[in-house]
Each structure stands twice: as structure tokens, then as C-alpha cells.
Coordinates of C-alpha atoms and ligand atoms in Angstrom, one line a residue:
X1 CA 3.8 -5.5 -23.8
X2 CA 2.4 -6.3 -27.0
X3 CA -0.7 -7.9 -25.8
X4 CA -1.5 -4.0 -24.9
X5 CA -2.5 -3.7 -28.2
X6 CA -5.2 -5.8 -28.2
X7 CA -7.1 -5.0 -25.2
X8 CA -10.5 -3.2 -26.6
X9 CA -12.3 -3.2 -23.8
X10 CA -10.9 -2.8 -19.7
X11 CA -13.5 -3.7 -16.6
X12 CA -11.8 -1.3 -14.2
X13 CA -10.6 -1.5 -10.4
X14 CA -13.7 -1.0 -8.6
X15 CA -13.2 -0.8 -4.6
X16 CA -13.5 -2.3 -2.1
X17 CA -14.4 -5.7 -3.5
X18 CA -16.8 -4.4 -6.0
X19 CA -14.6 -5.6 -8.8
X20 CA -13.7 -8.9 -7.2
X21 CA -12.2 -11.8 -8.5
X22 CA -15.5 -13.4 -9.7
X23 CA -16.4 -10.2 -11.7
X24 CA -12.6 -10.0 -13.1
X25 CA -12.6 -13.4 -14.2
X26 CA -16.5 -13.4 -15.8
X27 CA -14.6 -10.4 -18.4
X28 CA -11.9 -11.6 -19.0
X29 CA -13.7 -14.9 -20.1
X30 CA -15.9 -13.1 -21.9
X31 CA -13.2 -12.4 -25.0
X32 CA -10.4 -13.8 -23.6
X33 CA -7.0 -11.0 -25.2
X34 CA -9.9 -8.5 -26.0
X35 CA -11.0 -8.0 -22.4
X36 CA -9.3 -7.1 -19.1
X37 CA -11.0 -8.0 -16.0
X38 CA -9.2 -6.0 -13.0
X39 CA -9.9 -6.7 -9.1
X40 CA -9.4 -4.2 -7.2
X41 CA -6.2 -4.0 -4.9
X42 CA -7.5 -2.0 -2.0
X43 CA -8.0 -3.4 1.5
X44 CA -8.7 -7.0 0.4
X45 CA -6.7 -7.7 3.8
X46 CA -9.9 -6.5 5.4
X47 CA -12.1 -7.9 2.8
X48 CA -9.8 -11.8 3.5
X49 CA -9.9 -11.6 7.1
X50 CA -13.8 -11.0 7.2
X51 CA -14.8 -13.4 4.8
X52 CA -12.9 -16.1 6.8
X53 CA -14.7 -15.0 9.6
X54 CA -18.3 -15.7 8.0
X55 CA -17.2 -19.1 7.2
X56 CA -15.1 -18.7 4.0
X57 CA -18.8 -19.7 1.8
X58 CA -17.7 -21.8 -1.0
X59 CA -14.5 -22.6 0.0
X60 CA -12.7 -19.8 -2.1
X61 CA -10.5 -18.0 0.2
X62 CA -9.2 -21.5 1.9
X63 CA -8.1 -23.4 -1.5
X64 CA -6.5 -19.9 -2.4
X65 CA -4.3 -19.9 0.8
X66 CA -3.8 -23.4 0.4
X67 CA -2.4 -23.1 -3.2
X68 CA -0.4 -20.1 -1.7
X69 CA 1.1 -22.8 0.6
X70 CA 1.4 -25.7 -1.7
X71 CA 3.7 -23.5 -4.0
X72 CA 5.6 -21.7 -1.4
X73 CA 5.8 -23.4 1.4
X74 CA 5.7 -20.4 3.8
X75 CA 3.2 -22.1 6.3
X76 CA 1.1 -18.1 6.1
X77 CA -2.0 -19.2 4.5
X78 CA -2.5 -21.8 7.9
X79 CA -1.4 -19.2 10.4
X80 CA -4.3 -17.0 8.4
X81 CA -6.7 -19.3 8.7
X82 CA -5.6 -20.3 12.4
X83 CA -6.0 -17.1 13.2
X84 CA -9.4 -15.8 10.9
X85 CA -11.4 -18.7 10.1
X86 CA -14.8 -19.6 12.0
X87 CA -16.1 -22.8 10.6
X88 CA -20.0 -22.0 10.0
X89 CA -18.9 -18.3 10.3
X90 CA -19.7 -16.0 13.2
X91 CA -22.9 -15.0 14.8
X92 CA -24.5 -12.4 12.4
X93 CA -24.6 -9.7 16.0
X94 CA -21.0 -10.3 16.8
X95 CA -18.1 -8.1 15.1
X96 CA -15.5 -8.8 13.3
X97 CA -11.9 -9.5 15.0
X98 CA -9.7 -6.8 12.8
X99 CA -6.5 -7.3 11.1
X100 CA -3.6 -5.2 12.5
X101 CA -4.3 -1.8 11.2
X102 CA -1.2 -0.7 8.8
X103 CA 0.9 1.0 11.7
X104 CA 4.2 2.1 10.5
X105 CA 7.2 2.7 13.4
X106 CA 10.7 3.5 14.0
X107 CA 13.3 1.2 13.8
X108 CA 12.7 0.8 17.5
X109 CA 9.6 -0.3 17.3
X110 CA 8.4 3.1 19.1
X111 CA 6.7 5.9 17.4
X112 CA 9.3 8.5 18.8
X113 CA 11.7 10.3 16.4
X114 CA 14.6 12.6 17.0
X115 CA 15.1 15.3 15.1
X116 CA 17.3 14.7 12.1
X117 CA 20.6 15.4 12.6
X118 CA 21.6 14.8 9.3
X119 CA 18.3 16.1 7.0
X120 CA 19.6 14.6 3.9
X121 CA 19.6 10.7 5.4
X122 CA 16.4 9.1 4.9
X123 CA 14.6 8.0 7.9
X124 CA 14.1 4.2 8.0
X125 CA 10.4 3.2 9.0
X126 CA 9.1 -0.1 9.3
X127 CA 5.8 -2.2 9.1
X128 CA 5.0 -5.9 11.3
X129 CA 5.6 -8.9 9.4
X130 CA 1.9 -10.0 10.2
X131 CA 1.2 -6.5 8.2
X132 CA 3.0 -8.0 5.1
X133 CA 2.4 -11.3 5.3
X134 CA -1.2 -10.8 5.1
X135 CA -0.6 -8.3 2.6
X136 CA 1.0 -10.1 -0.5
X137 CA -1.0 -13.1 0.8
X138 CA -4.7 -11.7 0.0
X139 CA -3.1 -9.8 -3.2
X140 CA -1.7 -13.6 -4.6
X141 CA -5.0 -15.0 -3.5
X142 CA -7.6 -12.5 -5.4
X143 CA -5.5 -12.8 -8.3
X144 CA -5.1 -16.6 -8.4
X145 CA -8.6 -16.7 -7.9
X146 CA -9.2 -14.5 -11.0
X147 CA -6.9 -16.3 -12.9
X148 CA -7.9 -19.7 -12.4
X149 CA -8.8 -22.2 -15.1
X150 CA -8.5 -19.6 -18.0
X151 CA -5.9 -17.7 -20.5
X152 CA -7.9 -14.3 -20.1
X153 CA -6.4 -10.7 -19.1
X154 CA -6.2 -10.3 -15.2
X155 CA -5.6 -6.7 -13.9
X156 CA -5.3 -5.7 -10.2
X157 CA -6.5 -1.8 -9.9
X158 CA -4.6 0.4 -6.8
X159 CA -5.0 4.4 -5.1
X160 CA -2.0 5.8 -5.2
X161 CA -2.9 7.7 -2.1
X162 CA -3.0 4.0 0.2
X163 CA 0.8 4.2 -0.3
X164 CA 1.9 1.5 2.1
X165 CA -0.1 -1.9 1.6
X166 CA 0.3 -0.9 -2.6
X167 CA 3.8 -2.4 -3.3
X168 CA 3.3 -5.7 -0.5
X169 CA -0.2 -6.4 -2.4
X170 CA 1.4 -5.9 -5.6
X171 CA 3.9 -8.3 -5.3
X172 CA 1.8 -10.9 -4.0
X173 CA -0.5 -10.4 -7.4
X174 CA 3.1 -10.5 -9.0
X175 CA 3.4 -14.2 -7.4
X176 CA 0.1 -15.1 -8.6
X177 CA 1.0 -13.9 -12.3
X178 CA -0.8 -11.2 -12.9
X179 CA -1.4 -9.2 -16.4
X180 CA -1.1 -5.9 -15.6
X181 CA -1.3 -3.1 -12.8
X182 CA -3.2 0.1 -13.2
X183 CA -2.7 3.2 -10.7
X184 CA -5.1 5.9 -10.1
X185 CA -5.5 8.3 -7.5
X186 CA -2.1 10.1 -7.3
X187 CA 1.0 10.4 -9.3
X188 CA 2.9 7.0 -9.6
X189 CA 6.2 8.0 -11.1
X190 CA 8.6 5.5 -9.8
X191 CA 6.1 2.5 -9.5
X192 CA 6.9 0.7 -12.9
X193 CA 10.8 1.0 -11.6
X194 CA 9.7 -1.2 -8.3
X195 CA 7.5 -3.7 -10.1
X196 CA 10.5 -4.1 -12.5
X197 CA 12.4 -4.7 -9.4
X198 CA 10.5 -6.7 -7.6
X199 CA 10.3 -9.0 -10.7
X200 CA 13.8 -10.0 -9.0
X201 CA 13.4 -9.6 -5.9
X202 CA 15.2 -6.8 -5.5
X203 CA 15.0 -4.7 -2.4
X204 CA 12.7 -1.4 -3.1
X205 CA 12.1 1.7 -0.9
X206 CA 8.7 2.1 -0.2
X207 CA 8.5 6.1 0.2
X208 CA 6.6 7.4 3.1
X209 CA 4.7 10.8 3.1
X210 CA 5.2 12.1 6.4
X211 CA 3.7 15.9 7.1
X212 CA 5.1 17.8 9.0
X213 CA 8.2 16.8 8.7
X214 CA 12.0 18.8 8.3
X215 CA 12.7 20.3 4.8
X216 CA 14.7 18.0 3.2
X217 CA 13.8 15.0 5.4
X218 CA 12.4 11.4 3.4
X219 CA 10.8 8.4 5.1
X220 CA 10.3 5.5 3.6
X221 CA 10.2 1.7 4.6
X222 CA 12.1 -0.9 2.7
X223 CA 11.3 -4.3 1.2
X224 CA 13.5 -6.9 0.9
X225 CA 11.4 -9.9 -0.4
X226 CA 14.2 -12.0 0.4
X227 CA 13.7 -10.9 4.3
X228 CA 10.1 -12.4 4.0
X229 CA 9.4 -15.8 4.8
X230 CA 12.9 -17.2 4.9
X231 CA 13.6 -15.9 1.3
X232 CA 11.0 -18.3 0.4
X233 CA 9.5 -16.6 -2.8
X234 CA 12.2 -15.2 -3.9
X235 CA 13.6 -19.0 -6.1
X236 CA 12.2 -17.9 -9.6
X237 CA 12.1 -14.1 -11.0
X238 CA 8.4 -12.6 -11.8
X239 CA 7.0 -12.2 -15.0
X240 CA 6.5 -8.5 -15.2
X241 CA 2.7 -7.1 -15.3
X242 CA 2.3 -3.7 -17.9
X243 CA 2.0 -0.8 -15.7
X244 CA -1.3 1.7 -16.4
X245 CA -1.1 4.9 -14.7
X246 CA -4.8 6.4 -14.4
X247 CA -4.6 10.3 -15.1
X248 CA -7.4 12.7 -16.3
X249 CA -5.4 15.0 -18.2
X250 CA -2.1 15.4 -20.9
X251 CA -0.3 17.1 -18.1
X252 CA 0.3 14.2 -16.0
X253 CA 1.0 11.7 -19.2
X254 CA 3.7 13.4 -20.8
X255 CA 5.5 13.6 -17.2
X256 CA 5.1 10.6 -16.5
X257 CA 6.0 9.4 -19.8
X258 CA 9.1 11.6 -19.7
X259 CA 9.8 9.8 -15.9
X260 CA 13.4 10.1 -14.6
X261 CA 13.1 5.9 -13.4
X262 CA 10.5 4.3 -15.8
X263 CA 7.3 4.9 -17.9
X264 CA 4.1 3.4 -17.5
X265 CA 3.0 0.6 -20.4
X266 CA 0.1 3.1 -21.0
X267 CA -2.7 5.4 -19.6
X268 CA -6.0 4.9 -18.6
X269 CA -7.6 8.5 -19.5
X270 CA -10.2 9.2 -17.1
X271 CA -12.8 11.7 -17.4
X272 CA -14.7 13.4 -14.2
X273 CA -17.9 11.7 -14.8
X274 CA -16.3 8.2 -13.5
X275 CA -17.4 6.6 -10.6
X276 CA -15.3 6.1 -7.7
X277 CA -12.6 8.8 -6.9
X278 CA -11.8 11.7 -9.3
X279 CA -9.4 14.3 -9.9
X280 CA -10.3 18.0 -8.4
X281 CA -11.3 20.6 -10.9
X282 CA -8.2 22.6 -12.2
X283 CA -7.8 25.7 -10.8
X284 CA -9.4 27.1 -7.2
X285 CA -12.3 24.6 -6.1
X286 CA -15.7 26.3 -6.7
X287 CA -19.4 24.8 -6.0
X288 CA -22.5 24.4 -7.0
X289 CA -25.6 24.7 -5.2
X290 CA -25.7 21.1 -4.2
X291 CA -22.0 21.2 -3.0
X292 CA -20.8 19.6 -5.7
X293 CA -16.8 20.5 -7.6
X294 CA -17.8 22.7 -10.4
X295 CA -15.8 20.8 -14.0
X296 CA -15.2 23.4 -16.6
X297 CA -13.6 22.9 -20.5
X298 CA -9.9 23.4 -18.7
X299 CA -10.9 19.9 -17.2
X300 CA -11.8 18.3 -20.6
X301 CA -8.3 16.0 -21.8
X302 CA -6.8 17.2 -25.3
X303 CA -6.9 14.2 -26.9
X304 CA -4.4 15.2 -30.1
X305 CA -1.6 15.8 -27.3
X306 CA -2.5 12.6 -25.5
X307 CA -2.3 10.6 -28.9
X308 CA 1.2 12.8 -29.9
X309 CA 2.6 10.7 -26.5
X310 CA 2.7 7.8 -28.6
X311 CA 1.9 5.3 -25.4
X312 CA -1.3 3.1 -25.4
X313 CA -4.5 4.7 -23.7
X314 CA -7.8 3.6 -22.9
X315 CA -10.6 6.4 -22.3
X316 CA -12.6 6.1 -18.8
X317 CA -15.8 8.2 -17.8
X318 CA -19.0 7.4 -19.6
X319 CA -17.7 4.7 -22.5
X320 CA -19.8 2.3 -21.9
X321 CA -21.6 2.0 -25.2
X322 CA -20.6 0.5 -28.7
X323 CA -20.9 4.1 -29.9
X324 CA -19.0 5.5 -27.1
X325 CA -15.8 2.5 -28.3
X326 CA -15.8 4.1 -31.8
X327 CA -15.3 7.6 -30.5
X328 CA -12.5 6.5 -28.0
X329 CA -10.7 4.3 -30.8
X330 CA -11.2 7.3 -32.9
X331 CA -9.3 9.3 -31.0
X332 CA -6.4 7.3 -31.1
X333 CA -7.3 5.1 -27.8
X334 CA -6.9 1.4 -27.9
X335 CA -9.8 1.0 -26.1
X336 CA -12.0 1.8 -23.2
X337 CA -12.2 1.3 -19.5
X338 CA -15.7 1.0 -17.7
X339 CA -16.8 0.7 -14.6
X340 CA -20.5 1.9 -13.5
X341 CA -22.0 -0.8 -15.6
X342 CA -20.2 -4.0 -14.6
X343 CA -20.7 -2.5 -11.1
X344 CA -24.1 -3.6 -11.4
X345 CA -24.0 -6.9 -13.2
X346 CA -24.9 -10.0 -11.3
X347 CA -21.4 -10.8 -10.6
X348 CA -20.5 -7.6 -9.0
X349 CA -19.4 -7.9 -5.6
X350 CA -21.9 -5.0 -4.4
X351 CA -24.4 -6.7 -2.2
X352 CA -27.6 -7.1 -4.5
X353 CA -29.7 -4.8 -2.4
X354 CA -28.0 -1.9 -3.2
X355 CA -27.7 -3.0 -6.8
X356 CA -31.5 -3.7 -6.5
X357 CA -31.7 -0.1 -4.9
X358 CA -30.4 1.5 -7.5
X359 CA -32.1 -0.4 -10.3
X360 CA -35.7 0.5 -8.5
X361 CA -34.1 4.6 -8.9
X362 CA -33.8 3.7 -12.5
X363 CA -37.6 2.1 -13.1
X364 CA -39.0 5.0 -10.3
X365 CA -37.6 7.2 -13.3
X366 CA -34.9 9.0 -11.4
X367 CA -32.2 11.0 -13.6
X368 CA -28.7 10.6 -13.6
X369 CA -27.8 14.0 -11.6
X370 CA -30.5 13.3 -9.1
X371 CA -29.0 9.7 -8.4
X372 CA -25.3 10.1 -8.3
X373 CA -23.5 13.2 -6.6
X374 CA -19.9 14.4 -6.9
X375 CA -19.3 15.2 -2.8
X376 CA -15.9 16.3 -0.9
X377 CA -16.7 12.7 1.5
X378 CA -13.6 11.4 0.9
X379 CA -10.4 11.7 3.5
X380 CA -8.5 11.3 0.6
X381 CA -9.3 15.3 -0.4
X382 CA -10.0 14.1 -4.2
X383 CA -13.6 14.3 -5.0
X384 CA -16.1 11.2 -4.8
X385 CA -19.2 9.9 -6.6
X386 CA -21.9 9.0 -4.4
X387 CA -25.2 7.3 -5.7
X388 CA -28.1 9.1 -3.4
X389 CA -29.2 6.2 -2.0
X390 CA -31.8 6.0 1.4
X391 CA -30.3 4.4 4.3
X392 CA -26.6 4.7 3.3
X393 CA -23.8 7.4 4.2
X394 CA -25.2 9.6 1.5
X395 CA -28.2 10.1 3.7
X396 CA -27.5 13.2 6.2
X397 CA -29.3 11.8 8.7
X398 CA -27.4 8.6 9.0
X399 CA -24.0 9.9 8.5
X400 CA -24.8 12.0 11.9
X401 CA -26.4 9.1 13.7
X402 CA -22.9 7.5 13.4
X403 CA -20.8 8.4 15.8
X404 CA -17.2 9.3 14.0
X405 CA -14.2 6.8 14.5
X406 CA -11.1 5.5 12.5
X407 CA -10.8 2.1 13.2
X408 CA -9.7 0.7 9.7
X409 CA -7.3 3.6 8.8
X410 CA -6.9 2.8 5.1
X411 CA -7.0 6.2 4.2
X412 CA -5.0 7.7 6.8
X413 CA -2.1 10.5 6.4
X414 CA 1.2 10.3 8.6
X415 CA 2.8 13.4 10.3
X416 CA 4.7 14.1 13.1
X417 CA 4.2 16.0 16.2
X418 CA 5.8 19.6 17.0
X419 CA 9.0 18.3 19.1
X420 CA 9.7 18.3 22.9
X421 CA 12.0 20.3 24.8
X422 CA 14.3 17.1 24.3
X423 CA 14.3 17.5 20.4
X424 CA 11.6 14.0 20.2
X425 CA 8.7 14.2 17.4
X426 CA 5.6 11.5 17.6
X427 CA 4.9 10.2 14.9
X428 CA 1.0 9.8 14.3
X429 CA -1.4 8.6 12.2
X430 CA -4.6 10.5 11.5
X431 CA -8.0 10.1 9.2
X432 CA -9.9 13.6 8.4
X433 CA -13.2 11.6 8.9
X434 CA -12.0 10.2 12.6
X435 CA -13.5 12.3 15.7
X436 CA -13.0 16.3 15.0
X437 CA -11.1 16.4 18.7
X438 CA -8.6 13.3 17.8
X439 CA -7.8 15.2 14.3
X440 CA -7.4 18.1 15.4
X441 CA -4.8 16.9 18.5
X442 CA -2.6 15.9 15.7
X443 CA -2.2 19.2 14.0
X444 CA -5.5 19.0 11.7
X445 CA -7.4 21.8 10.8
X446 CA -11.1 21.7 11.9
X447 CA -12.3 22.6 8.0
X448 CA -10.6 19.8 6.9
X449 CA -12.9 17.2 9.0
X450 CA -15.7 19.3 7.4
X451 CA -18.0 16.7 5.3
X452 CA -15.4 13.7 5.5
X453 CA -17.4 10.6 5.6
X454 CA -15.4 7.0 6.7
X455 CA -15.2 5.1 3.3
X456 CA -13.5 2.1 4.7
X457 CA -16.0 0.9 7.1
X458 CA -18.8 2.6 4.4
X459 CA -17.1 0.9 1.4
X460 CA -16.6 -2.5 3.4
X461 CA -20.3 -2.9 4.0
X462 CA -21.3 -2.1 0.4
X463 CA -19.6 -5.4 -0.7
X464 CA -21.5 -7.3 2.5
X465 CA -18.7 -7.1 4.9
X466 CA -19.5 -4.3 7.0
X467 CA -18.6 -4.0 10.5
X468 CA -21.4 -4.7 12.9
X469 CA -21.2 -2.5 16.5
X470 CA -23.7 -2.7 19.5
X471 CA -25.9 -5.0 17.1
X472 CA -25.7 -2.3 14.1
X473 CA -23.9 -2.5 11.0
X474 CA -22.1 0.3 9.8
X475 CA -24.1 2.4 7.2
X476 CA -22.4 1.2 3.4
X477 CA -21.7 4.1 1.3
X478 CA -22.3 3.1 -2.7
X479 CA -20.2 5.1 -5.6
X480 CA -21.2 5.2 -9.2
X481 CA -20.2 7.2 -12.3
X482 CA -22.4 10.0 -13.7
X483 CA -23.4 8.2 -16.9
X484 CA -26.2 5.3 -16.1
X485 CA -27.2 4.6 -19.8
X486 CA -25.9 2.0 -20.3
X487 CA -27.2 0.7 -17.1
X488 CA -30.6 1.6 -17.9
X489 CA -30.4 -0.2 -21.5
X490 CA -28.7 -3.2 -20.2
X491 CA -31.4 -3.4 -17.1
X492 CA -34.4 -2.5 -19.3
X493 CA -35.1 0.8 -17.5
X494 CA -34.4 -0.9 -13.9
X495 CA -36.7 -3.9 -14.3
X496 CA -34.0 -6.7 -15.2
X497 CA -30.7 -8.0 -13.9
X498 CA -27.7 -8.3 -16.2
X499 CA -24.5 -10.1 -16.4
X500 CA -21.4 -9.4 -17.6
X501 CA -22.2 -11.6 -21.0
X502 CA -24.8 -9.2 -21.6
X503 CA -21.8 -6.1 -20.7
X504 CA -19.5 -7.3 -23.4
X505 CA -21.9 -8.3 -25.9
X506 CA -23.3 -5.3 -26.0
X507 CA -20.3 -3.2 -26.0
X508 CA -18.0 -5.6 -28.3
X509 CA -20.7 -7.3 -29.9
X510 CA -20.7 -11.1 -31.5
Ligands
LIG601 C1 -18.3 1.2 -7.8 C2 -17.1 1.8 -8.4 C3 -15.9 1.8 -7.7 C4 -14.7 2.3 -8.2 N1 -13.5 2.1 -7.5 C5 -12.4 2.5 -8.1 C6 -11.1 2.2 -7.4 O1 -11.1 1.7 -6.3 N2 -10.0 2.6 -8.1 C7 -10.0 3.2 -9.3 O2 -8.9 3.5 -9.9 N3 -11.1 3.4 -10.0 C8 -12.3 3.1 -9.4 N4 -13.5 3.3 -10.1 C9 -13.4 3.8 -11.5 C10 -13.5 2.7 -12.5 O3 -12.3 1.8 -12.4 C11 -13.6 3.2 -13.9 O4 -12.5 3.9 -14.3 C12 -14.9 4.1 -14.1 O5 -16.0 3.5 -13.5 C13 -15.1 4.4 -15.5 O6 -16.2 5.2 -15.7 P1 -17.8 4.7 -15.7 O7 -18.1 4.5 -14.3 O8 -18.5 5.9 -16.3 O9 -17.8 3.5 -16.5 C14 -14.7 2.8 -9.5 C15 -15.9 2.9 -10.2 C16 -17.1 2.4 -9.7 C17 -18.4 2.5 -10.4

């Protein structure tokens, strides 16, 4: 992993579609072995499926599938398109047709378990084929695209918390070549192991949190590559991406550099401020007046211990400055990750008016704690940044004109029901921002619906693909770090769009 060592400068994972493959391959253009441009891994099944259903504009999405096809000869980029694509795209008052929602089942098919008899024997789960196919189809696809025509870094960026779609997607960015993997949103000790074995298409387990469940008793659901399309990837091993596990604090490095299986490559170390999703405060979760997680110095990473690790990191949270570089690689880091400001550059996936929304904050003089919010929206439970933007999910008033409903279920938790007289559990699946009755029916505590917002539908129409019922599209909901410096430099004080050119320049310089 020596080409580690060079990176200086990391655009990071920014879901869903933020960070797409046209913004990943604009930074890793930009200084090709300097730069990492990362897509981001999360629901790009969703994000494929729609944007074959406004007509595929450009013709991306097709020659990716096609390309798929041509060097596989699976036949699943044509039953996609067979299935998605509208030729001129849909009628902009009509919804989208869904992809099957990532249902996991018993070996039965059924969602009925006994009780164990045996606790110790994990319990076998298992996901449709349509469900995997269109999984490591869209993850080869948004990294080929990144990749194409260039030598540059390509990074795909996944939550740890969407558990099931991460390996499938994975190994389709694994067919497509790609650079590295970084990890945020959980702890993903055992990860580098599967990549290493999926490099020879090895059969993994896919463990499966399940609540609820018997002490001692595992889920998981396995994946034999070999099982999918006739064995037909499975000719040539993989090159094996570096592994980057996201964590904010020493604790979590040295354990997972100490791992049982297999060490990450290195560490992305990132601070509270970042946009997106970010760790809780340590200790009991206090307040502030505005609702948002009070951060206090036990929150602040010791950098002398992180160095001591002796792994690559990269710093995260408010480097996005030549200034901010010097500290990091002062501190030991190899370099930096950033997100905010490529967010907002012209070849960010976030549909321009929200870019354009936030730009006109900036120029109406708006400060950086008035704009972005830490909130308790996600169903995740880890805290999220919200910019306070009119007309979006951050609004009151429109997240309780929506009518709650889980119809994406990216983010939802699997448990199991109290069992019957006849010893039979359910098992279920259930979202914390889905209707309070439905949550509750499946053993959820009313507090714990309290302020969740739907991200998936919220996150999907961010990027332009939002979901449109009764005429209405669902309200987008836009994250963004604390720190909008760099933003306000780049866009000279909100009046000017940027690209990523501009980004690296001036972080890297000539
Ligand atoms: C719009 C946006 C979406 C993000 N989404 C993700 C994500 O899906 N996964 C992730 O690991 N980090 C995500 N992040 C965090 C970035 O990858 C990066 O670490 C962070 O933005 C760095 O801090 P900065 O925003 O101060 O530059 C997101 C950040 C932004 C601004």
C-alpha cells in the first residue's frame, strides 16, 4: 500500500450521490497520486434505478452496464435496463418504480424463525439475487465511471451501519478496480479480512445484527461470489483496494489496529465539525439550547497517541485550507480528508439549487452556527449536520407536513418478535423515522421515533432524484460540515461558483 504515502489530499464519501463519480474523477484528475477522489457507496442502487428512469441523460449509466456486460458476460446490466430504463425518461408527476427494498429472510424464504435449539449455531439468512445483482452492478458501475480514461486515486466511501448492501457493493467496485475503501459510521473490524477474501472469491459471512435476539445467537448471510451469475466473475482474483477505517478518536485506532482478523491500511481521523454523520459526544448525551450534542475536550483526538500507531492517517473536520494541510501533516498525518467544500463545487452531485441556496446564506452574511446544525435526525442514532436551509427537512414545518413512511429502508434495524406459544419469532424490519404506531408494533420505544427525520428519501432528493408522491416531491434534507471558510473564500463570499480545479489549487497549490 505504498501509494498511501502519497495521498496529500482525500475528497471524501459524500452520500447519497453527493460525491458521485463525476466529482471523484474531477480530483483525482486534478493531481493524479496526490489526490483521492471517493464516490460514495451508499444507496447508488436507488440512485441507478432512478436515473435510468429519467432517461439515463448522457448515456452514462447505460455504457457502464454495457462495459459490465461486455467483460462479464452475466446478461445483468440488460435485465437492469429491461427492467429500469424509460427512453426520454418519465413524466416529471409520475414516481419512481422502486428497486426491491434490501429484505433479508430465512432460508425458507419466510420471515418466521424458531427458537434456536442450538444457540451457539449461527442462523443462516439470505438476500434475493435481484438484491445482489443490482448491488455489485451499480458499485462496478460508479467506479468504472470514476475511473475511466485516467491513472488517478478512486475511493468508494461506506456506513458501517448499512451492513447488508456494504460487502455486495464492495465487491462490485472490487470488479471495477478500485483504489481503496474507507469505512465510517461504526466499527469495521473484520472488513479488511472480507475484502482480502473476496480478492479470491472466497465465500465471506456477511454478519447480521438482529435485536432482540437469544444470548449467544449470530445471524449472518453468506456470499459465495462463485454462486452469482454462474461463477461468472469469479475467472481472475481482484486486486486488493487499501482499507481506511473512519474513526474520531485513538480509542477505536489502536483496536482496530490491534484487530484479531486484519488491520485497516490506515485511518481517516475525523473530527465532530464534519459534515455528514458524526460520532456522539463521549460520555452521557447532553444539549444545548438549540438541541444540538454538546462536544467537550474528552472529544478532541490525541494526536501523539494516534501518530505512536504507526498506520497512515489523514485528518477530517475543518481541513480545508493550505494552513489547515500544514497542521495535519504536522501532526504526523499524511494528509487530509475534505468534504464541505467539494460538496459545493460545480461538479458536486447536490442539485445546484441547494448549492445556490447555500451560497445566497453565505453573501446574505449568515454565520457558520446559524447555517449548519448538529441534530439527532438521523435513524442511525449518530448525530447529523444539517444546513438550515428553507423549504427542506430542516424546516419544522415541512418535516410535519410529510406524512412519516419507510419506503426505502436503507437505514433500517432488524429484530425479531417476542415468540408464539409454538416457540416462532418474526423477524422484522423497522426505521425509527417510519410511522410512530408501525415502530412501535415491533418493539420500539416511542422516544426513540422522537426527531428522526427519513434521510433516504431526504438524501435522494438532494442529489435530484427525489421521490415524487401525489404530484409532490419529497422535501431533500442537505448536510454540511461546521467549517464554511473555505467555502466562503473559494465562492468569494457566496457570489461565485467554483470547481474542483479551484479546490485543489487552492489547498495543494501549483
Ligand atoms: C454533503 C456531505 C455528505 C457526507 N456524506 C458522508 C458519507 O456518506 N459517508 C462518510 O463517511 N462521510 C460523509 N461525509 C463526511 C466527508 O466524507 C468528510 O469526512 C467531511 O466532510 C470532512 O469534513 P469537512 O466537511 O469539514 O470538510 C459527508 C460530508 C458532506 C459535506
Amino acid at each position: 500500500m505504498e501509494f498511501l504515502k502519497e495521498i496529500k489530499l482525500i475528497q471524501g464519501g459524500m452520500g447519497v450521490y453527493v460525491s458521485n463519480w463525476r466529482l471523484a474523477k474531477a480530483v483525482a484528475m486534478e493531481k493524479p497520486g496526490i489526490t483521492a477522489g471517493t464516490v460514495s457507496g451508499t444507496g447508488l442502487d436507488w440512485v441507478y434505478v432512478r436515473l435510468l428512469q429519467l432517461g439515463d441523460p448522457g448515456g452514462h449509466v447505460r455504457r457502464a452496464l454495457k462495459a459490465f456486460d461486455d467483460m462479464f458476460e452475466t446478461g445483468i446490466g440488460k435485465k437492469i435496463l429491461d427492467r429500469y430504463f424509460i427512453d426520454g425518461g418519465k413524466a416529471p408527476g409520475s414516481q419512481f418504480k422502486n428497486p426491491p427494498q434490501q429484505i433479508v429472510r430465512a432460508l425458507d424464504g419466510t420471515d418466521i424463525l424458531p427458537l434456536p435449539s442450538q444457540p451457539e449455531e449461527p442462523v443462516t439468512l439470505a438476500l434475493d439475487n435481484d438484491n445482489i445483482e443490482l448491488l455489485i452492478a451499480t458499485g462496478f458501475a460508479e467506479v468504472w465511471l470514476a475511473k475511466e480514461g485516467h491513472s488517478g486515486n478512486i475511493f468508494i466511501n461506506f456506513l458501517k451501519k448499512v451492513e447488508l448492501p456494504l460487502v455486495y457493493t464492495m465487491y462490485g467496485a472490487m470488479l471495477a478496480d478500485v483504489d481503496g475503501v474507507i469505512i465510517g459510521a461504526g466499527n469495521p473490524d473484520g472488513l479488511p479480512a472480507i475484502c482480502s477474501q473476496l480478492v479470491n472469491h472466497e465465500t465471506v459471512r456477511i454478519d447480521i445484527q438482529v435485536l432482540y435476539r437469544e444470548p449467544g445467537e449470530d445471524f449472518y448471510v453468506p456470499f459465495d461470489p462463485k454462486q452469482v451469475a454462474d461463477g461468472k466473475f469469479t475467472h481472475k482474483p481482484l486486486h486488493r483496494p487499501a482499507i481506511l477505517a473512519i474513526a474520531s478518536l485513538q480509542g477505536l485506532v489502536q483496536t482496530l489496529a490491534d484487530s484479531q482478523s486484519k488491520p485497516p491500511d490506515g485511518f481517516i481521523i475525523e473530527h465532530h465539525t464534519a459534515g455528514g454523520h458524526n460520532a456522539g459526544p463521549l460520555g452521557p448525551m447532553k444539549l444545548d439550547t438549540l438541541g444540538q450534542p454538546i462536544y467537550s475536550e474528552l472529544d478532541e483526538p490525541d494526536m501523539h497517541a494516534i501518530q505512536q500507531i504507526g498506520l497512515p492517517f489523514w485528518l477530517a473536520g475543518g481541513y480545508g485550507s493550505s494552513e489547515k494541510i500544514r497542521k495535519a501533516l504536522n501532526y504526523g498525518a499524511t494528509g487530509v480528508q475534505v468534504g464541505s467544500v467539494f460538496a459545493l463545487a460545480e461538479e458536486s452531485g447536490m442539485k445546484p439549487a441547494y448549492r445556490t441556496a447555500i451560497l445566497n446564506e453565505i453573501k446574505k452574511g449568515t454565520d457558520d452556527a446559524a447555517l449548519v446544525r448538529t441534530t439527532l435526525f438521523s435513524p442511525t442514532g449518530f448525530p447529523f449536520k444539517v444546513a438550515q436551509l428553507d423549504g427542506t427537512l430542516a424546516d419544522d414545518s415541512v418535516y410535519q407536513a410529510r406524512s412519516r413512511l419507510c419506503d426505502i429502508g436503507l437505514l433500517q434495524q432488524r429484530g425479531l418478535s417476542k415468540p408464539d406459544e409454538n416457540g416462532k419469532r418474526r423477524l422484522f424490519h423497522r426505521c425509527s423515522a417510519a410511522p410512530v404506531e408501525s415502530f412501535v408494533k415491533k418493539r420500539g420505544l416511542p422516544h426513540n421515533t422522537e426527531s428522526r427525520r427519513c434521510l433516504c428519501n431526504g438524501l435522494l432528493s438532494t442529489v435530484g432524484l427525489g421521490q415524487v408522491k401525489n404530484q409532490v416531491e419529497e422535501p431533500a434534507i442537505v448536510t454540511l460540515g461546521n467549517h464554511l471558510d473555505s467555502i466562503r473564500r473559494l465562492s468569494h463570499q457566496g457570489q461565485y461558483p467554483y470547481w474542483v480545479h479551484d479546490v485543489v489549487q487552492d489547498l495543494l497549490g501549483e
